[in-house]
Coordinates of C-alpha atoms and ligand atoms in Angstrom, one line a residue:
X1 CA 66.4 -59.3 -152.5
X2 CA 69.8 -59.3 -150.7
X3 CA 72.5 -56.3 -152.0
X4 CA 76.1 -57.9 -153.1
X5 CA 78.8 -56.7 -151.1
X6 CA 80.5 -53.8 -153.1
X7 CA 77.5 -53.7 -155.1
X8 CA 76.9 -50.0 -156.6
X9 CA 73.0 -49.1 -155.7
X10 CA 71.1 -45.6 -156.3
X11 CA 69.1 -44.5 -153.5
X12 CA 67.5 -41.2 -152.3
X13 CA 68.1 -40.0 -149.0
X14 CA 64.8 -39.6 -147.0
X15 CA 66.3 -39.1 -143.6
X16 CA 69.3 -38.7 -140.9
X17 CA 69.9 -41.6 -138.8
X18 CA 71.1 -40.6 -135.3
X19 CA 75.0 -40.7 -135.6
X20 CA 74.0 -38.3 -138.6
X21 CA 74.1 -40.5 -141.5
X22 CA 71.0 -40.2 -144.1
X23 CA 68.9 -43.1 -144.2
X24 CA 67.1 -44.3 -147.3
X25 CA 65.0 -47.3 -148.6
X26 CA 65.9 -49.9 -151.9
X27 CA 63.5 -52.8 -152.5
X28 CA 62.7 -52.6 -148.9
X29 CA 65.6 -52.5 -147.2
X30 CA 66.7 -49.8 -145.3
X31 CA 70.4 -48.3 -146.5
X32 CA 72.7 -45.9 -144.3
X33 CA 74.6 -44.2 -146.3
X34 CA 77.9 -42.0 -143.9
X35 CA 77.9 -38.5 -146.1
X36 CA 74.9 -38.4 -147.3
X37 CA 72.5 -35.3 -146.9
X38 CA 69.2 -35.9 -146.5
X39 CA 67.4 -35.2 -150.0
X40 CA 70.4 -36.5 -152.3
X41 CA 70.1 -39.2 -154.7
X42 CA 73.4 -40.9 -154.4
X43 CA 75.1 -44.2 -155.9
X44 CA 76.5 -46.3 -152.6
X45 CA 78.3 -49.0 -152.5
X46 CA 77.2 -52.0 -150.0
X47 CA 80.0 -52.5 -147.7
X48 CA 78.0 -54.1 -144.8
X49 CA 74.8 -55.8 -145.1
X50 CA 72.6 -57.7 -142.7
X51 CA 69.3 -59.5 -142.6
X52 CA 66.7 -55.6 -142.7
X53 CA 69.4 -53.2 -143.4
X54 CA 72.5 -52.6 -145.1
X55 CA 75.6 -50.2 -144.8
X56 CA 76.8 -48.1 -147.8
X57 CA 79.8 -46.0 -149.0
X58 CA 78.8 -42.9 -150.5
X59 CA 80.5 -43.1 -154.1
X60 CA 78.7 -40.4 -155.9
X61 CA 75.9 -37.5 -155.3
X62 CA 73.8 -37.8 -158.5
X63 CA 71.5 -35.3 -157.1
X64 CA 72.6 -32.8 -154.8
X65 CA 69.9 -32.3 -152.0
X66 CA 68.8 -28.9 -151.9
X67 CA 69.5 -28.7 -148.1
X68 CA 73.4 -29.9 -149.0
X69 CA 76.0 -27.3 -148.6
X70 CA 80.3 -27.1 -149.1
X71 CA 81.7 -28.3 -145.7
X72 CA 84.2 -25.4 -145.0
X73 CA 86.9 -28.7 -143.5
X74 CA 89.0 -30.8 -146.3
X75 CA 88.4 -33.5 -143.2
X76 CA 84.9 -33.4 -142.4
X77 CA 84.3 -37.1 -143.7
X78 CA 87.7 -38.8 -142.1
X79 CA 86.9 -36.6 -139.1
X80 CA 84.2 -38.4 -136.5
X81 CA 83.6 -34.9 -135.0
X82 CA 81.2 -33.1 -137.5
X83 CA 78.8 -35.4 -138.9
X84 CA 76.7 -32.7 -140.8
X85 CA 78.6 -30.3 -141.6
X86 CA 77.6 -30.9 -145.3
X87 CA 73.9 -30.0 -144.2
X88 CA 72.8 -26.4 -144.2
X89 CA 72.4 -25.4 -140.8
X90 CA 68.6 -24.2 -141.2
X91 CA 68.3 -28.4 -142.1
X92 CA 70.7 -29.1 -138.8
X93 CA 67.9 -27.3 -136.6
X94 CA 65.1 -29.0 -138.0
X95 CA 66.9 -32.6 -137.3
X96 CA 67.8 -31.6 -134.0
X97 CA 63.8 -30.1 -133.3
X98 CA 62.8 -34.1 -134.1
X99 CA 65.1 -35.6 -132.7
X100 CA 63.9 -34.3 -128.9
X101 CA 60.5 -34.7 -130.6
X102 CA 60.7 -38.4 -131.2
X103 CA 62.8 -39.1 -128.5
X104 CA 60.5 -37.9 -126.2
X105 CA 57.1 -39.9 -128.0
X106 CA 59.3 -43.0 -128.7
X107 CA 61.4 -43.5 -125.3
X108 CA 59.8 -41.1 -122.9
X109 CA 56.3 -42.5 -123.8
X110 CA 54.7 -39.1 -124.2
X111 CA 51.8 -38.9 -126.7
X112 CA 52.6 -36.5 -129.9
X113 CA 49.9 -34.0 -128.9
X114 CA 51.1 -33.1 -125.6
X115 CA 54.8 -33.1 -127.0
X116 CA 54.0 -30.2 -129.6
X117 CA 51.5 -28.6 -127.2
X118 CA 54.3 -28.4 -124.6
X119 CA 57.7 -27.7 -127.1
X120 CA 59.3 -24.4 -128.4
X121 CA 61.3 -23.6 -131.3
X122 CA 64.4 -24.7 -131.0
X123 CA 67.2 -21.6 -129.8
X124 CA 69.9 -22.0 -133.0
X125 CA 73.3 -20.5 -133.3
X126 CA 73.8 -17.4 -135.1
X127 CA 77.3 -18.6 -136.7
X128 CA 77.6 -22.5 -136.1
X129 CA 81.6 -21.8 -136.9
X130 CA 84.3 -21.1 -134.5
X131 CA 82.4 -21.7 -131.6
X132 CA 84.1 -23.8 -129.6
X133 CA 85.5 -22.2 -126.0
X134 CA 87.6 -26.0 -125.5
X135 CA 90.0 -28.4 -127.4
X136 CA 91.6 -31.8 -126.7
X137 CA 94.1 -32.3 -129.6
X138 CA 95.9 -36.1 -129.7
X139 CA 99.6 -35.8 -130.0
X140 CA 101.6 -38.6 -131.9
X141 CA 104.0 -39.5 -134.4
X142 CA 103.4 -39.6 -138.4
X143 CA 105.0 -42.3 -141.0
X144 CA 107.8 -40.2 -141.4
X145 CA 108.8 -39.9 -137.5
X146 CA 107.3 -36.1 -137.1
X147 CA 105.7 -35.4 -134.0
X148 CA 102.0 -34.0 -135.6
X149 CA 98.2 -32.7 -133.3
X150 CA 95.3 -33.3 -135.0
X151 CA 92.0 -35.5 -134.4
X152 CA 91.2 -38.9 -134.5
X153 CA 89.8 -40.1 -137.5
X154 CA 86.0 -41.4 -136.7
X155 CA 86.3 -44.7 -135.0
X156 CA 89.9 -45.2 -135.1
X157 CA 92.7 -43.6 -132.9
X158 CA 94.6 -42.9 -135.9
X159 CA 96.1 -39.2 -135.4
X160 CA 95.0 -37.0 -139.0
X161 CA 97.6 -33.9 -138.6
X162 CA 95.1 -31.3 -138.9
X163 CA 95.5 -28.1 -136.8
X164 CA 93.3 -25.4 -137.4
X165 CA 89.5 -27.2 -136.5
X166 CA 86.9 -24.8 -137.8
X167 CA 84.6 -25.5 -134.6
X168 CA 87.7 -24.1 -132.5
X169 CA 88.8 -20.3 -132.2
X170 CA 91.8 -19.4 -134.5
X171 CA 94.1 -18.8 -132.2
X172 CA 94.4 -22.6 -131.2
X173 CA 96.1 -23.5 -134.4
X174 CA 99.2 -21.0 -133.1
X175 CA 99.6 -22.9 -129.7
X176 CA 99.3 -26.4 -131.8
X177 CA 102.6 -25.1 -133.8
X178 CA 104.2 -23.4 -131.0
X179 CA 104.1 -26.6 -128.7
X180 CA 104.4 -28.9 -131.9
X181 CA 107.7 -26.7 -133.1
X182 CA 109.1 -26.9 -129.4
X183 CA 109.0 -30.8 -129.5
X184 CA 110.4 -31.0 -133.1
X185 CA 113.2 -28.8 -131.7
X186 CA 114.1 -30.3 -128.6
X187 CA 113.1 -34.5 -129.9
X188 CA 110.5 -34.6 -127.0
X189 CA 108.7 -37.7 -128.1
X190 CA 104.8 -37.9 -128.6
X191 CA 102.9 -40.4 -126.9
X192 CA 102.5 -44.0 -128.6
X193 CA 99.0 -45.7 -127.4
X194 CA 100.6 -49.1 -128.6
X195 CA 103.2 -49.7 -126.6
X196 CA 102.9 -46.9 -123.5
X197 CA 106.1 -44.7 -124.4
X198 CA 106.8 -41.0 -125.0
X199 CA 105.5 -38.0 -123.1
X200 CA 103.0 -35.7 -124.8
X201 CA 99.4 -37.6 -125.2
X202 CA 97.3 -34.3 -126.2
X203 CA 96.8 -30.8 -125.4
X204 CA 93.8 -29.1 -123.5
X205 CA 93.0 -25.3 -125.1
X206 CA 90.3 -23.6 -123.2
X207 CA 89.4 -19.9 -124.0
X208 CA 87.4 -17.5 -122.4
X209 CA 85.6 -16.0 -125.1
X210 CA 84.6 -13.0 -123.0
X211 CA 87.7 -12.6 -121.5
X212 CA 89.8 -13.2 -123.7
X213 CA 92.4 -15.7 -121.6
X214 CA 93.5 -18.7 -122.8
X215 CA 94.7 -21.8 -120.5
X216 CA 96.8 -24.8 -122.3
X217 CA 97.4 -28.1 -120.8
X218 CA 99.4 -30.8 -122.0
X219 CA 99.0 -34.0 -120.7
X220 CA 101.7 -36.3 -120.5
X221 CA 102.7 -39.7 -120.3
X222 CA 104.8 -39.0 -116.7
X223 CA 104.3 -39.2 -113.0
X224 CA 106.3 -36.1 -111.8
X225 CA 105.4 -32.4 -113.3
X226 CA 109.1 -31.1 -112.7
X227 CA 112.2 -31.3 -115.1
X228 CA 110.5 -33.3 -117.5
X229 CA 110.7 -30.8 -120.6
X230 CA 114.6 -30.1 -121.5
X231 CA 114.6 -26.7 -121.3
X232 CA 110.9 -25.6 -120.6
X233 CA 111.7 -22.2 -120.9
X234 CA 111.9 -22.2 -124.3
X235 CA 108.4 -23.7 -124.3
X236 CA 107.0 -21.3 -122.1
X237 CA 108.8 -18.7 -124.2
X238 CA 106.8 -19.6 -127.1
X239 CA 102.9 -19.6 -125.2
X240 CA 103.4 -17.1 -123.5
X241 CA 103.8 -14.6 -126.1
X242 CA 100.8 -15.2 -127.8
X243 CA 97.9 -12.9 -126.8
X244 CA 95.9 -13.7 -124.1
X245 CA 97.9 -16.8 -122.2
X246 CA 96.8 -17.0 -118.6
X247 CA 97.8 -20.3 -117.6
X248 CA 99.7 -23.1 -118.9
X249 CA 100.0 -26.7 -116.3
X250 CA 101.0 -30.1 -117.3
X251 CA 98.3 -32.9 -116.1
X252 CA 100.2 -36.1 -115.2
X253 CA 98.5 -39.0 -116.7
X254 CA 100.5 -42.7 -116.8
X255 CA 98.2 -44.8 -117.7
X256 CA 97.4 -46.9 -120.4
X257 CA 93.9 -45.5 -120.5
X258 CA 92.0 -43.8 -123.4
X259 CA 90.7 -41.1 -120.5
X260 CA 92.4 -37.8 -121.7
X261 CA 93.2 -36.3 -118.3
X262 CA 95.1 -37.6 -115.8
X263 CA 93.9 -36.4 -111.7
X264 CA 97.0 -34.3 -111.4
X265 CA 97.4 -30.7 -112.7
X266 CA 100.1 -28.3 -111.7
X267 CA 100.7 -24.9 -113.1
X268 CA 103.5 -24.5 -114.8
X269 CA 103.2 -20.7 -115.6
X270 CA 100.6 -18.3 -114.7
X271 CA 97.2 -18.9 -112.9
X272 CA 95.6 -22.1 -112.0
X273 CA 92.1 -21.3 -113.8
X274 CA 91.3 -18.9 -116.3
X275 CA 87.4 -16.9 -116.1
X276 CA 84.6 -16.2 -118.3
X277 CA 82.2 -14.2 -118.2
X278 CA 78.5 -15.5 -119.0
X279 CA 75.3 -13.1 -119.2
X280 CA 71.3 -13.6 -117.8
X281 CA 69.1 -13.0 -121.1
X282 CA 65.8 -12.3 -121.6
X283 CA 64.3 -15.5 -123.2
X284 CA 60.5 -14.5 -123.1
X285 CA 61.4 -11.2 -125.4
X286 CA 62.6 -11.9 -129.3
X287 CA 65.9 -11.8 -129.7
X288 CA 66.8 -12.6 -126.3
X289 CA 67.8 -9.2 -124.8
X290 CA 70.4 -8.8 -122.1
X291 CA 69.2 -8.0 -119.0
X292 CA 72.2 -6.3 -117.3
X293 CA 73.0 -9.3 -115.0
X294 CA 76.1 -11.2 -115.0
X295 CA 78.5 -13.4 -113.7
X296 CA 82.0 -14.5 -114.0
X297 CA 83.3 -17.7 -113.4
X298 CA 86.8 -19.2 -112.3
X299 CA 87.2 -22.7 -114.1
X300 CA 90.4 -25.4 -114.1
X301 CA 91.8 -28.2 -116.4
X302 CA 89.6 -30.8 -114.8
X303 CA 86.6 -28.7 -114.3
X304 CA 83.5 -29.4 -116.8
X305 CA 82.5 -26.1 -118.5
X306 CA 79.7 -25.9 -121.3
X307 CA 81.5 -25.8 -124.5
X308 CA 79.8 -23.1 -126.4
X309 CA 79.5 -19.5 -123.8
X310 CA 77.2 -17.6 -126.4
X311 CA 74.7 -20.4 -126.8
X312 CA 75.3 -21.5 -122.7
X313 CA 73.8 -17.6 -122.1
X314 CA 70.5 -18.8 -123.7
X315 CA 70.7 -22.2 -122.0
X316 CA 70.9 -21.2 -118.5
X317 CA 68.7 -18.0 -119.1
X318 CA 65.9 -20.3 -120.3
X319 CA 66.4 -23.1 -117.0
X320 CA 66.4 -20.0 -115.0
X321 CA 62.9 -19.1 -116.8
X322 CA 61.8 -22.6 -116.3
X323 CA 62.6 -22.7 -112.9
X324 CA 60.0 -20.0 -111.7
X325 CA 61.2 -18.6 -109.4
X326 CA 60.4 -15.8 -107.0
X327 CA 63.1 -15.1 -104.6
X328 CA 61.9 -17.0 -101.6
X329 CA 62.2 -21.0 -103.3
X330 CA 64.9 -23.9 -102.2
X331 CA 66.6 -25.0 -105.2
X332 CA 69.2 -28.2 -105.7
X333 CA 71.8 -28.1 -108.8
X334 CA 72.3 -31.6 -109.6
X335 CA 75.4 -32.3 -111.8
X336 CA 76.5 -28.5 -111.2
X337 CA 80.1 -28.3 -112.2
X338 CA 81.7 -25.3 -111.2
X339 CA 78.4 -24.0 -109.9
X340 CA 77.0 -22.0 -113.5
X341 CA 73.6 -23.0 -112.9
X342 CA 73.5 -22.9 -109.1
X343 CA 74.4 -18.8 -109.1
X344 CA 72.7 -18.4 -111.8
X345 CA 69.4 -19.1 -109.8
X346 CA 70.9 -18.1 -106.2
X347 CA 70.0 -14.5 -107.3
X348 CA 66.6 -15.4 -107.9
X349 CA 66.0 -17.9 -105.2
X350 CA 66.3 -18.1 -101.1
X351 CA 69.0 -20.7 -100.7
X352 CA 70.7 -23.0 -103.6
X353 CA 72.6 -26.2 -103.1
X354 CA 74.8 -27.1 -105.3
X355 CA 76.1 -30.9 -106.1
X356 CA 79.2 -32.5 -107.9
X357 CA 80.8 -35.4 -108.2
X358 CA 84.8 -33.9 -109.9
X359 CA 86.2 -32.0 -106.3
X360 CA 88.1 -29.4 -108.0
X361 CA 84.9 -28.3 -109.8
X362 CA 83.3 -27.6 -106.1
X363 CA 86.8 -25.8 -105.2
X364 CA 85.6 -23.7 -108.1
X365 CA 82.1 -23.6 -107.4
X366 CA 83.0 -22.3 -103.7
X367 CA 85.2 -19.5 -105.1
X368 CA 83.1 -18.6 -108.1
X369 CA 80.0 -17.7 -105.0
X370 CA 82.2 -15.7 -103.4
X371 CA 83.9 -13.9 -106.8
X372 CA 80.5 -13.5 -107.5
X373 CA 79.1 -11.8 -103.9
X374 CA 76.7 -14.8 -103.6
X375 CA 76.2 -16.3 -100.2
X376 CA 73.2 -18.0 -99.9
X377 CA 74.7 -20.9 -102.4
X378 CA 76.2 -24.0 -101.0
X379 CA 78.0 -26.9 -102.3
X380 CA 78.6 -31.0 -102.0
X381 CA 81.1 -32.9 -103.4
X382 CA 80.4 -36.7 -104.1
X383 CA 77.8 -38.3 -106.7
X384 CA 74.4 -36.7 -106.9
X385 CA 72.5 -40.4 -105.9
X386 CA 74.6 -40.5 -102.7
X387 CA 74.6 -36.8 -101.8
X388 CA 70.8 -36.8 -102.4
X389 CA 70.1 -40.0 -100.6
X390 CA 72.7 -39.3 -97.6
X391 CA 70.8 -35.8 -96.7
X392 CA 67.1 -37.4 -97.2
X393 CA 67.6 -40.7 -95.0
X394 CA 68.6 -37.8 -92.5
X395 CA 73.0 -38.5 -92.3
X396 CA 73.4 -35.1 -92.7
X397 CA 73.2 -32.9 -89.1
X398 CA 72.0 -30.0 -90.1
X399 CA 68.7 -30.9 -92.4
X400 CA 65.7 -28.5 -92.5
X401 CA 62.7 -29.5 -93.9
X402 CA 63.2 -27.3 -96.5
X403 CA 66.4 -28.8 -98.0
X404 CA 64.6 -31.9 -97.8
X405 CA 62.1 -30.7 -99.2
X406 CA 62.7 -28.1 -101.8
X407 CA 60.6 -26.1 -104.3
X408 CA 62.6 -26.9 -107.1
X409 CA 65.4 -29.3 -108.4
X410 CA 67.4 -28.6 -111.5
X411 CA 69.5 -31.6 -112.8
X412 CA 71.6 -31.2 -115.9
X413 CA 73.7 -34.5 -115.8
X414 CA 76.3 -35.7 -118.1
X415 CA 75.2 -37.9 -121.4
X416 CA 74.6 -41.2 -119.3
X417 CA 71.1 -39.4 -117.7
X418 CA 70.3 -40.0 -114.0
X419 CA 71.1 -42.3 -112.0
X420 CA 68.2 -44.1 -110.6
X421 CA 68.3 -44.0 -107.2
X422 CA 68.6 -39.8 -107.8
X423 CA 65.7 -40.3 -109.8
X424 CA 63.8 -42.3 -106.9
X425 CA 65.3 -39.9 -103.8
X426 CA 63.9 -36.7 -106.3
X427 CA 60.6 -38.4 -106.4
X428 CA 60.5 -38.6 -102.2
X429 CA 61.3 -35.1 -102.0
X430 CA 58.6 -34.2 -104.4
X431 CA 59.7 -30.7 -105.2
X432 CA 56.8 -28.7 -106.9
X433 CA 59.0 -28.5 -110.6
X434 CA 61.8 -30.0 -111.6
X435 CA 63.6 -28.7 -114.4
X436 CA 65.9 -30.8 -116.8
X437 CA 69.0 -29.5 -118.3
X438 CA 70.1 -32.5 -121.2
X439 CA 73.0 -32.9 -123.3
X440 CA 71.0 -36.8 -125.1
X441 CA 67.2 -36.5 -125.2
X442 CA 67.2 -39.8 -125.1
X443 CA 68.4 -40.5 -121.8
X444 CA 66.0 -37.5 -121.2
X445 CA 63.0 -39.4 -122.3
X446 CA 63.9 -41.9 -120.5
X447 CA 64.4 -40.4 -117.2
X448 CA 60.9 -38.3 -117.7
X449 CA 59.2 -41.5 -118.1
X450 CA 59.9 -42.2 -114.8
X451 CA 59.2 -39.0 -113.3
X452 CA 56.3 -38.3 -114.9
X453 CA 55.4 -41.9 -114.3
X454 CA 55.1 -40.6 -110.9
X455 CA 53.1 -37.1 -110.0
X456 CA 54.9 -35.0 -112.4
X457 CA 53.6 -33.5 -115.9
X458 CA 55.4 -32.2 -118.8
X459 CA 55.5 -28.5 -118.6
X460 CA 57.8 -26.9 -121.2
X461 CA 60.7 -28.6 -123.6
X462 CA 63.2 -26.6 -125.7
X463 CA 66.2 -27.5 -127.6
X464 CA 69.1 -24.9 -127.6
X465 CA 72.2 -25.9 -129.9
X466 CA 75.3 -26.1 -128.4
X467 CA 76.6 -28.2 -131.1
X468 CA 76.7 -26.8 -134.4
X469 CA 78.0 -29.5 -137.3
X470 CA 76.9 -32.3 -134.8
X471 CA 74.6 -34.7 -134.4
X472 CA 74.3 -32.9 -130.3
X473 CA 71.7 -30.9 -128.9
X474 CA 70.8 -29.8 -125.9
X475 CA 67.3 -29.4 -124.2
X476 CA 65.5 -27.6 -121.4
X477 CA 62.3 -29.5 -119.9
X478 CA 60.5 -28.2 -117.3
X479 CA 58.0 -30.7 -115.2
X480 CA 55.4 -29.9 -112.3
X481 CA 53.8 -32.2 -109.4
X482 CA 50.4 -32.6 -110.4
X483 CA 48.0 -31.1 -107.7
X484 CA 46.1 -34.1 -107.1
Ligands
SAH501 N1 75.7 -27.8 -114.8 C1 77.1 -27.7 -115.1 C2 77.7 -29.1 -115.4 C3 77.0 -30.0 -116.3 S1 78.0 -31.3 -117.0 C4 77.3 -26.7 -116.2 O1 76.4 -26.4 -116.9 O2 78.5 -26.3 -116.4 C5 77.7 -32.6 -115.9 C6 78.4 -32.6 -114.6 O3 78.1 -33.7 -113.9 C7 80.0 -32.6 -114.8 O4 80.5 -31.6 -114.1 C8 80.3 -34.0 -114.2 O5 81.6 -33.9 -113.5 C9 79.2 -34.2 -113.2 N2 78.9 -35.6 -112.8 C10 79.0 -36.7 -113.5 N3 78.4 -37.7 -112.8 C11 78.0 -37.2 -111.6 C12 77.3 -37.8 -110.5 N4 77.0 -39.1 -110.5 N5 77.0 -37.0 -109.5 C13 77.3 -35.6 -109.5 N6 77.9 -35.1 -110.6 C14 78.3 -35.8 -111.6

């Protein structure tokens, strides 16, 4: 029996679809239900149906789920960014533990006994609040003709004035009413998608959460940096004074293009980069003890930087773990953005090569060595399929065997996976473990199937959660040639 459009149906939630919305079944059809925790009994109302399935409007929760919790943001629902906020987080972990679980049985083709006997508990977030290092807010114009900063609402590029996200650190709503109050003030105009007029599109807020500095950004709709804010002292005025600033720089971006950043970045006050601080833990001990070692980091505007530093420690301590290494091995980073990873292993490795596809992250990576005493690290810019294949087919002058050849290869590419030529040149140079940083398991699985399709076994998998309130995780996997 079909469902009515706008017909009212009860169902209980049994389970969390992948964009985050519970999943549950009515005269055997399967209903997702947006806002629904897993373990509520809810009435919906059919807004979409198809042949097997059907879309529903969460009207009512009859019966709250035990595992349902009060979101702590008025906009979680209109907001696309935190799909589970109204899930306790101890439920969060669990969905994010399967989700790698079935990923990897489902896509990667692994069977479900080698996946448990090979996966850890998941590494969760002590406070999934507030922990948010970087912020692009959208800049436009309300009904009323006010300039407002908010978010998107989910699948719409609709601006919902909202300043003070709760994933973001406090300090970020300030900057928001300091620029906001500047263009209100001095009518500088807000960007409008529609027609490709105005000047601000959004603002970048990084933090260092160790450090403390803050870097702002604003990208605008203009092709010089220079006398384009009437009286940009009073601007810089404003930022400035609030605790912390390090760098502000306008990123020039004219296009009609829903990309954020625009290429160009100049400073307009302070430094080019602001640094952070990230520490090597213990991930064999409980608790994940420091263990004294640390390293700072430069990073820029365009420069990709892992969004949550307390959770990143645990990341890159635990593919440092995976790794194995001794001291002597040849390691490449593939995907390795300002270099994180790479030095993170050069102290426990012979040599480290480092590749990137964003230039100004490898100008990073370069400096971030030497900031760091670390000189048996080295670093190429272009895409890691090319880079790779370049140096194996021998274009590259100065190969040795052992670059072509290395002990170990970490990848940790973007949400997209690996290309598969990289996957196919990594293969060739059949290093003895390869370990797999992930931000989507299932473009994980999917690349595993094809290396462990070929001479490689899985070794270790763990999530860590970067992502708390999402639907995001992140994993570790480790794989090793098979002797044979
Ligand atoms: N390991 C780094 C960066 C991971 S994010 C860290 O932890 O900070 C993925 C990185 O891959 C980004 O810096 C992105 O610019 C880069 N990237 C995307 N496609 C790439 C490609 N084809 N080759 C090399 N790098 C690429």
């Amino acid at each position: 029996m079909k469902f009515e459009k706008n017909e009212i149906v009860t169902v209980t939630i049994e389970d969390i679809g992948n964009e985050g919305e519970g999943i549950g079944r009515v005269n055997g059809f399967t209903l997702f239900v947006k806002d629904a925790v897993v373990g509520d009994t809810v009435e919906a109302r059919i807004v979409k149906n198809k042949k097997t399935y059907a879309y529903g409007r969460l009207e009512k929760v009859l019966v709250p789920s035990p595992f349902r919790v009060e979101p702590k943001c008025a906009w979680h629902r209109q907001c696309g960014g935190c799909q589970l906020q109204a899930c306790s987080y101890e439920r969060q972990l669990i969905f994010k533990q399967d989700k790698i679980r079935s990923c990897l049985i489902r896509i990667g083709g692994f069977a479900p006994e080698q996946v448990d006997a090979c996966m850890e508990p998941i590494v969760g977030m002590e406070d999934p609040f507030r922990y948010r290092n970087k912020a692009q807010y959208p800049v436009g114009t309300d009904r009323d003709g006010n300039v407002v900063a908010g978010f998107y609402a989910a699948r719409t590029h609709n601006i919902i004035a909202h300043t003070d996200c709760w994933l973001g650190p406090v300090e970020n709503e300030t900057i928001l009413n300091c620029i906001l109050e500047y263009m209100r003030d001095y009518k500088v105009s807000a960007y409008d998608e529609n027609t490709g007029t105005g000047l601000v599109r959004h603002i970048l807020i990084r933090k260092g959460f160790a450090s403390g500095e803050i870097m702002v950004c604003l990208v605008i709709n203009a092709k010089k940096a220079f006398q384009i804010f009437p009286d940009q002292d009073a601007l810089l005025e404003k930022l400035t004074a609030i605790e912390g600033m390090t760098s502000v720089s306008v990123s020039l971006n004219p296009e009609q293009t829903n990309v954020i950043m625009g290429k160009e970045i100049y400073t307009l006050w302070g430094k080019d980069t602001i640094s952070d601080t990230i520490r090597v833990r213990d991930m064999t001990q409980t608790g994940f003890p420091l263990t004294g070692k640390e390293l700072t980091f430069a990073i820029s505007p365009l420069s990709f930087y892992q969004v949550n530093p307390v959770q990143t420690e645990k990341l890159y301590s635990l593919a440092l773990e995976y790794a194995g290494l001794t001291g002597q091995e040849t390691v490449w980073d593939l995907y390795c953005g300002i270099g994180t990873i790479s030095l993170f292993l050069a102290g426990n490795a012979g040599r480290v090569y480092g590749v990137e596809v964003i230039p100004q992250a490898i100008e990073d990576a370069r400096k971030n060595a030497e900031r760091n005493g670390i000189e048996n690290a080295a670093f190429f810019v272009g895409k890691a399929e090319d880079v790779l294949q370049e140096i194996y087919e021998g274009g590259m002058a100065d190969n040795d065997e052992r670059m072509l050849h290395p002990d170990v290869i970490v990848v940790d590419p973007p949400r997209k996976g690996c290309d598969s030529v990289c996957l196919e040149v990594m293969l060739k140079m059949r290093p003895e473990r390869i370990v797999y940083v992930s931000c989507d398991p299932a473009t994980l699985a999917r690349d595993l199937k094809v290396l462990c399709g070929d001479g490689y076994a899985l070794e270790r998998v763990r999530g860590v959660d970067q992502f708390g309130g999402t639907v995001h995780v992140e994993t570790v996997v480790s794989i090793q040639r098979k002797t044979s």
